[in-house]
């Protein structure tokens, strides 16, 4: 107690001393009043060591002197100095004993001071160790949390001599996030009841328990099927004085990449086997024909047949090699498109001609549905026809004999869609996402029809080079499939002018069509009308945009020849109104104008014109435009 009191700050010691002195004086006065004054000396003597410890030797001596003076001067009846001998003995004893008590108090104060310093040093050391431990724990937490790698410590729970479960003892922030709970809620819980979503408690107990029983290190992968699909974690665990520490990281990307490489390697092997098969198919008849040609006495008919077989089989080999070369060029970024204004109907005709032998060979019905208005796009005609032929050929391959294949073209403000649909074997939903991968087959196990498995991947790449996309859909097995080429609307362009030709002296027979001529130049309008009437067409003529709109309420032309520079309602305004009117939206619009700059052609295309000719118009070009437009289904 004295040691503790000696450590009080000065102000606290002063207040404690004042209070103690007041208590001593009050007790002294009470004893003086109720008993003989000798008892006062006992109380004062008891306070001497405390006062000396609190305030030093001087204060103790002052209190001792005060006691002596009290006894000698104020204690009744007249003070001890003139009192009884035994009273003087008490005073003398008080003086001697008090002196020893003051001296003892002084020594006690020194001891208390040294003890206080030792205690303060011990407390300071304890505080410093606690602070170091706290700082070390903080640095430990900061280091583990800033690393961003999930880390945890588990401790085994032993039951009946064996490890029954593991207990979470520590989690960093990255690990706690996998629990969707605060780390404090997880710490102390069993791994059997609280663990990251999708993790297997038995696996954790099986792999981590041996490390808690003996020193060692282990690494393993954990497959988790969670809300975000399949995930993989790589765990590195080690022993730590009866516990187990572990780091784990998300290696889903690595595992998926390895799986993709394995799948690509498998497809590569299948591709090489298929390539060998596909090359042997034409080589066999080529070799046989070579042997036939060596035979003497061949008839001309047999020789012609041999040449036909050689051409057909060498063409098949050339197609295989072309596909391989195209894939290689696209992979290296070396394939370039030769874009030009292409009539979509012409590209489709090219594709149909290529696929026709297979379609007819399997007895398929081919239906082609084109819009009433001709469509021209900026594209590589050869590559576009190649893609469409590939889709038609695939439809023929994977449709049982006597099936139906339908090619449809649709266009709106956003895109142009060319779809090829069939009623064949269809595609299972889980295989739809893989059919555009390199070396994939639609159904290699049950319906092998040949091919290298690169056609759809090549077609997809070619359409993407055009700025479009290739999609696939199917109702499932044996429910047919549909492949669609989507070209952006901005690929649509005005058709290029046909090369000029001399007007033939003898007019060829043409089909008669209903034509409306609109031009504010009366002579030009009447001359054009006369020319078209000589060719056998039914022609009406008006000289303003307003008259054109009015006549269309009761006259339905198939073709409208429209001047752009009309007074009042311009030809562009008339064209826009025609395209927004249901009864005339599919009519063929041909611009006849003196404006022929690229921006003029762009404006007429935006207004809905199908053709744009500058004055004076080439009669043959105009005739071809009328015939081609009206002939379109």
Coordinates of C-alpha atoms in Angstrom, one line a residue, residues 249-487:
X249 CA -6.4 -19.1 -55.0
X250 CA -9.0 -19.2 -57.7
X251 CA -7.4 -21.1 -60.6
X252 CA -10.6 -21.4 -62.7
X253 CA -9.1 -19.6 -65.6
X254 CA -6.1 -21.8 -65.6
X255 CA -8.1 -25.0 -65.4
X256 CA -10.5 -23.9 -68.1
X257 CA -7.5 -23.0 -70.3
X258 CA -6.1 -26.5 -69.7
X259 CA -9.4 -28.1 -70.5
X260 CA -9.7 -25.9 -73.6
X261 CA -6.2 -27.0 -74.7
X262 CA -7.1 -30.6 -74.1
X263 CA -10.3 -30.2 -76.1
X264 CA -8.4 -28.4 -78.9
X265 CA -5.8 -31.2 -79.0
X266 CA -8.6 -33.8 -79.2
X267 CA -10.3 -31.9 -82.0
X268 CA -6.9 -31.5 -83.8
X269 CA -6.5 -35.3 -83.7
X270 CA -10.1 -35.8 -85.0
X271 CA -9.4 -33.2 -87.7
X272 CA -6.2 -34.9 -88.9
X273 CA -8.0 -38.3 -89.0
X274 CA -10.9 -36.6 -90.9
X275 CA -8.5 -34.9 -93.3
X276 CA -6.9 -38.2 -94.1
X277 CA -10.3 -39.7 -94.7
X278 CA -11.5 -36.8 -96.9
X279 CA -8.4 -36.9 -99.0
X280 CA -8.5 -40.6 -99.5
X281 CA -12.1 -40.4 -100.8
X282 CA -11.2 -38.5 -104.0
X283 CA -7.8 -40.2 -104.3
X284 CA -9.4 -43.6 -104.6
X285 CA -11.4 -42.9 -107.8
X286 CA -8.6 -40.9 -109.2
X287 CA -6.2 -43.9 -108.8
X288 CA -8.8 -46.2 -110.2
X289 CA -9.5 -44.0 -113.2
X290 CA -5.7 -43.8 -113.9
X291 CA -5.6 -47.6 -114.0
X292 CA -8.6 -47.6 -116.4
X293 CA -7.0 -45.1 -118.7
X294 CA -4.0 -47.5 -119.0
X295 CA -6.2 -50.2 -120.4
X296 CA -6.1 -50.7 -124.2
X297 CA -9.2 -50.3 -126.4
X298 CA -11.0 -47.6 -124.3
X299 CA -14.0 -46.2 -126.1
X300 CA -14.5 -42.4 -126.4
X301 CA -17.5 -42.6 -124.1
X302 CA -15.4 -44.4 -121.4
X303 CA -12.6 -41.8 -121.8
X304 CA -15.1 -39.0 -121.4
X305 CA -16.4 -40.6 -118.3
X306 CA -12.9 -40.9 -116.9
X307 CA -12.2 -37.2 -117.5
X308 CA -15.5 -36.3 -115.8
X309 CA -14.6 -38.3 -112.7
X310 CA -11.1 -36.8 -112.6
X311 CA -12.5 -33.3 -112.9
X312 CA -15.1 -33.9 -110.2
X313 CA -12.8 -35.5 -107.7
X314 CA -9.9 -33.0 -108.3
X315 CA -12.5 -30.2 -107.7
X316 CA -13.5 -31.8 -104.4
X317 CA -9.8 -31.9 -103.3
X318 CA -9.4 -28.3 -104.4
X319 CA -12.3 -27.3 -102.2
X320 CA -10.7 -29.0 -99.2
X321 CA -7.4 -27.3 -99.8
X322 CA -9.1 -23.9 -100.3
X323 CA -10.9 -24.2 -97.0
X324 CA -7.6 -25.0 -95.3
X325 CA -5.8 -22.1 -96.9
X326 CA -8.7 -19.7 -96.0
X327 CA -8.6 -20.7 -92.4
X328 CA -4.8 -20.2 -92.4
X329 CA -5.1 -16.8 -93.9
X330 CA -7.8 -15.7 -91.4
X331 CA -5.7 -17.0 -88.5
X332 CA -2.7 -15.0 -89.7
X333 CA -4.9 -12.0 -90.5
X334 CA -3.8 -12.2 -94.1
X335 CA -7.2 -12.6 -95.8
X336 CA -8.5 -9.4 -97.3
X337 CA -12.0 -8.9 -98.8
X338 CA -12.6 -7.5 -102.2
X339 CA -15.7 -5.5 -101.5
X340 CA -17.9 -4.1 -104.1
X341 CA -21.6 -3.4 -104.7
X342 CA -23.1 -6.9 -105.0
X343 CA -26.7 -7.8 -105.9
X344 CA -27.7 -10.1 -103.1
X345 CA -29.7 -12.2 -105.6
X346 CA -26.6 -12.8 -107.7
X347 CA -24.6 -14.0 -104.7
X348 CA -27.4 -16.3 -103.7
X349 CA -27.7 -17.7 -107.2
X350 CA -23.9 -18.5 -107.1
X351 CA -24.4 -20.3 -103.8
X352 CA -27.4 -22.3 -105.1
X353 CA -25.4 -23.3 -108.2
X354 CA -22.6 -24.6 -106.0
X355 CA -24.9 -26.6 -103.6
X356 CA -27.3 -27.8 -106.3
X357 CA -25.6 -31.1 -107.1
X358 CA -25.8 -32.2 -103.4
X359 CA -29.4 -30.9 -103.0
X360 CA -30.6 -32.7 -106.1
X361 CA -28.6 -35.8 -105.3
X362 CA -30.5 -36.2 -102.0
X363 CA -33.8 -35.2 -103.5
X364 CA -34.3 -32.1 -101.4
X365 CA -36.8 -29.4 -102.1
X366 CA -35.1 -26.0 -102.2
X367 CA -37.2 -22.9 -101.6
X368 CA -35.7 -19.4 -102.1
X369 CA -37.7 -16.4 -100.7
X370 CA -36.4 -12.9 -101.7
X371 CA -37.9 -9.5 -101.0
X372 CA -39.8 -7.8 -103.7
X373 CA -37.2 -5.0 -103.9
X374 CA -33.7 -5.9 -105.0
X375 CA -31.0 -5.5 -102.3
X376 CA -27.4 -4.5 -103.1
X377 CA -24.7 -4.8 -100.4
X378 CA -21.1 -3.8 -100.1
X379 CA -19.4 -7.2 -99.8
X380 CA -17.0 -9.7 -101.3
X381 CA -19.3 -11.6 -103.7
X382 CA -17.1 -14.6 -103.8
X383 CA -16.8 -14.9 -100.0
X384 CA -20.5 -14.2 -99.4
X385 CA -21.5 -16.8 -101.9
X386 CA -19.0 -19.2 -100.3
X387 CA -20.6 -18.8 -96.9
X388 CA -24.1 -19.3 -98.3
X389 CA -23.1 -22.3 -100.3
X390 CA -21.5 -23.8 -97.1
X391 CA -24.8 -23.3 -95.2
X392 CA -26.8 -24.8 -98.1
X393 CA -24.4 -27.8 -98.3
X394 CA -24.5 -28.4 -94.6
X395 CA -28.4 -28.3 -94.7
X396 CA -28.3 -30.9 -97.5
X397 CA -25.8 -33.1 -95.6
X398 CA -27.7 -33.2 -92.4
X399 CA -31.2 -33.6 -93.8
X400 CA -32.5 -37.0 -94.6
X401 CA -33.3 -37.6 -98.3
X402 CA -36.4 -35.8 -99.6
X403 CA -36.2 -33.0 -97.1
X404 CA -36.9 -29.3 -97.4
X405 CA -34.3 -26.5 -97.4
X406 CA -35.5 -22.9 -97.3
X407 CA -33.3 -19.8 -98.0
X408 CA -35.0 -16.5 -96.9
X409 CA -33.9 -12.9 -97.1
X410 CA -35.4 -10.2 -94.9
X411 CA -34.3 -6.6 -94.4
X412 CA -35.3 -3.8 -92.0
X413 CA -33.8 -0.6 -90.7
X414 CA -31.2 -2.4 -88.5
X415 CA -29.9 -5.4 -90.5
X416 CA -30.2 -7.7 -93.5
X417 CA -30.8 -11.3 -92.5
X418 CA -30.1 -14.3 -94.8
X419 CA -31.3 -17.5 -93.2
X420 CA -31.0 -21.1 -94.3
X421 CA -33.5 -23.5 -92.5
X422 CA -33.9 -27.2 -92.9
X423 CA -36.0 -30.0 -91.4
X424 CA -33.0 -32.3 -90.8
X425 CA -31.5 -34.0 -87.8
X426 CA -31.3 -30.7 -85.8
X427 CA -28.7 -29.8 -83.1
X428 CA -28.9 -30.6 -79.4
X429 CA -29.0 -27.5 -77.2
X430 CA -25.8 -28.3 -75.4
X431 CA -23.9 -28.5 -78.8
X432 CA -25.1 -25.2 -80.2
X433 CA -22.4 -23.2 -78.6
X434 CA -19.6 -25.4 -80.0
X435 CA -20.6 -25.8 -83.6
X436 CA -18.7 -22.7 -84.7
X437 CA -15.5 -23.9 -83.1
X438 CA -12.6 -25.1 -85.3
X439 CA -12.7 -28.8 -86.3
X440 CA -16.1 -29.4 -84.7
X441 CA -18.8 -31.6 -86.4
X442 CA -22.5 -31.1 -86.0
X443 CA -23.0 -34.8 -85.2
X444 CA -19.8 -36.8 -85.8
X445 CA -21.0 -39.9 -83.9
X446 CA -24.4 -40.7 -85.4
X447 CA -24.5 -38.9 -88.8
X448 CA -21.1 -38.7 -90.3
X449 CA -21.4 -37.0 -93.6
X450 CA -17.9 -36.0 -94.3
X451 CA -16.2 -32.6 -94.1
X452 CA -13.3 -31.2 -92.1
X453 CA -15.3 -29.5 -89.4
X454 CA -14.0 -26.1 -90.4
X455 CA -16.8 -24.9 -92.7
X456 CA -18.9 -23.1 -90.0
X457 CA -15.8 -21.7 -88.3
X458 CA -14.6 -20.3 -91.6
X459 CA -18.1 -19.0 -92.5
X460 CA -18.3 -17.2 -89.1
X461 CA -15.0 -15.6 -89.6
X462 CA -15.8 -14.4 -93.1
X463 CA -19.1 -12.9 -92.0
X464 CA -17.4 -11.1 -89.1
X465 CA -14.9 -9.7 -91.6
X466 CA -17.9 -8.1 -93.3
X467 CA -19.0 -6.6 -90.0
X468 CA -21.8 -9.0 -89.4
X469 CA -22.4 -12.2 -87.4
X470 CA -23.5 -15.8 -88.0
X471 CA -26.0 -17.4 -85.6
X472 CA -27.5 -20.8 -85.2
X473 CA -30.8 -22.1 -83.7
X474 CA -32.5 -25.5 -83.5
X475 CA -35.5 -27.0 -81.8
X476 CA -33.4 -30.0 -80.8
X477 CA -32.7 -33.4 -82.1
X478 CA -34.6 -34.3 -85.3
X479 CA -36.3 -30.8 -85.3
X480 CA -34.2 -29.1 -88.0
X481 CA -31.9 -26.2 -87.7
X482 CA -31.6 -22.6 -88.9
X483 CA -28.4 -20.7 -89.7
X484 CA -28.7 -16.9 -90.2
X485 CA -26.2 -14.4 -91.7
X486 CA -26.8 -11.0 -90.1
X487 CA -25.3 -8.1 -92.1

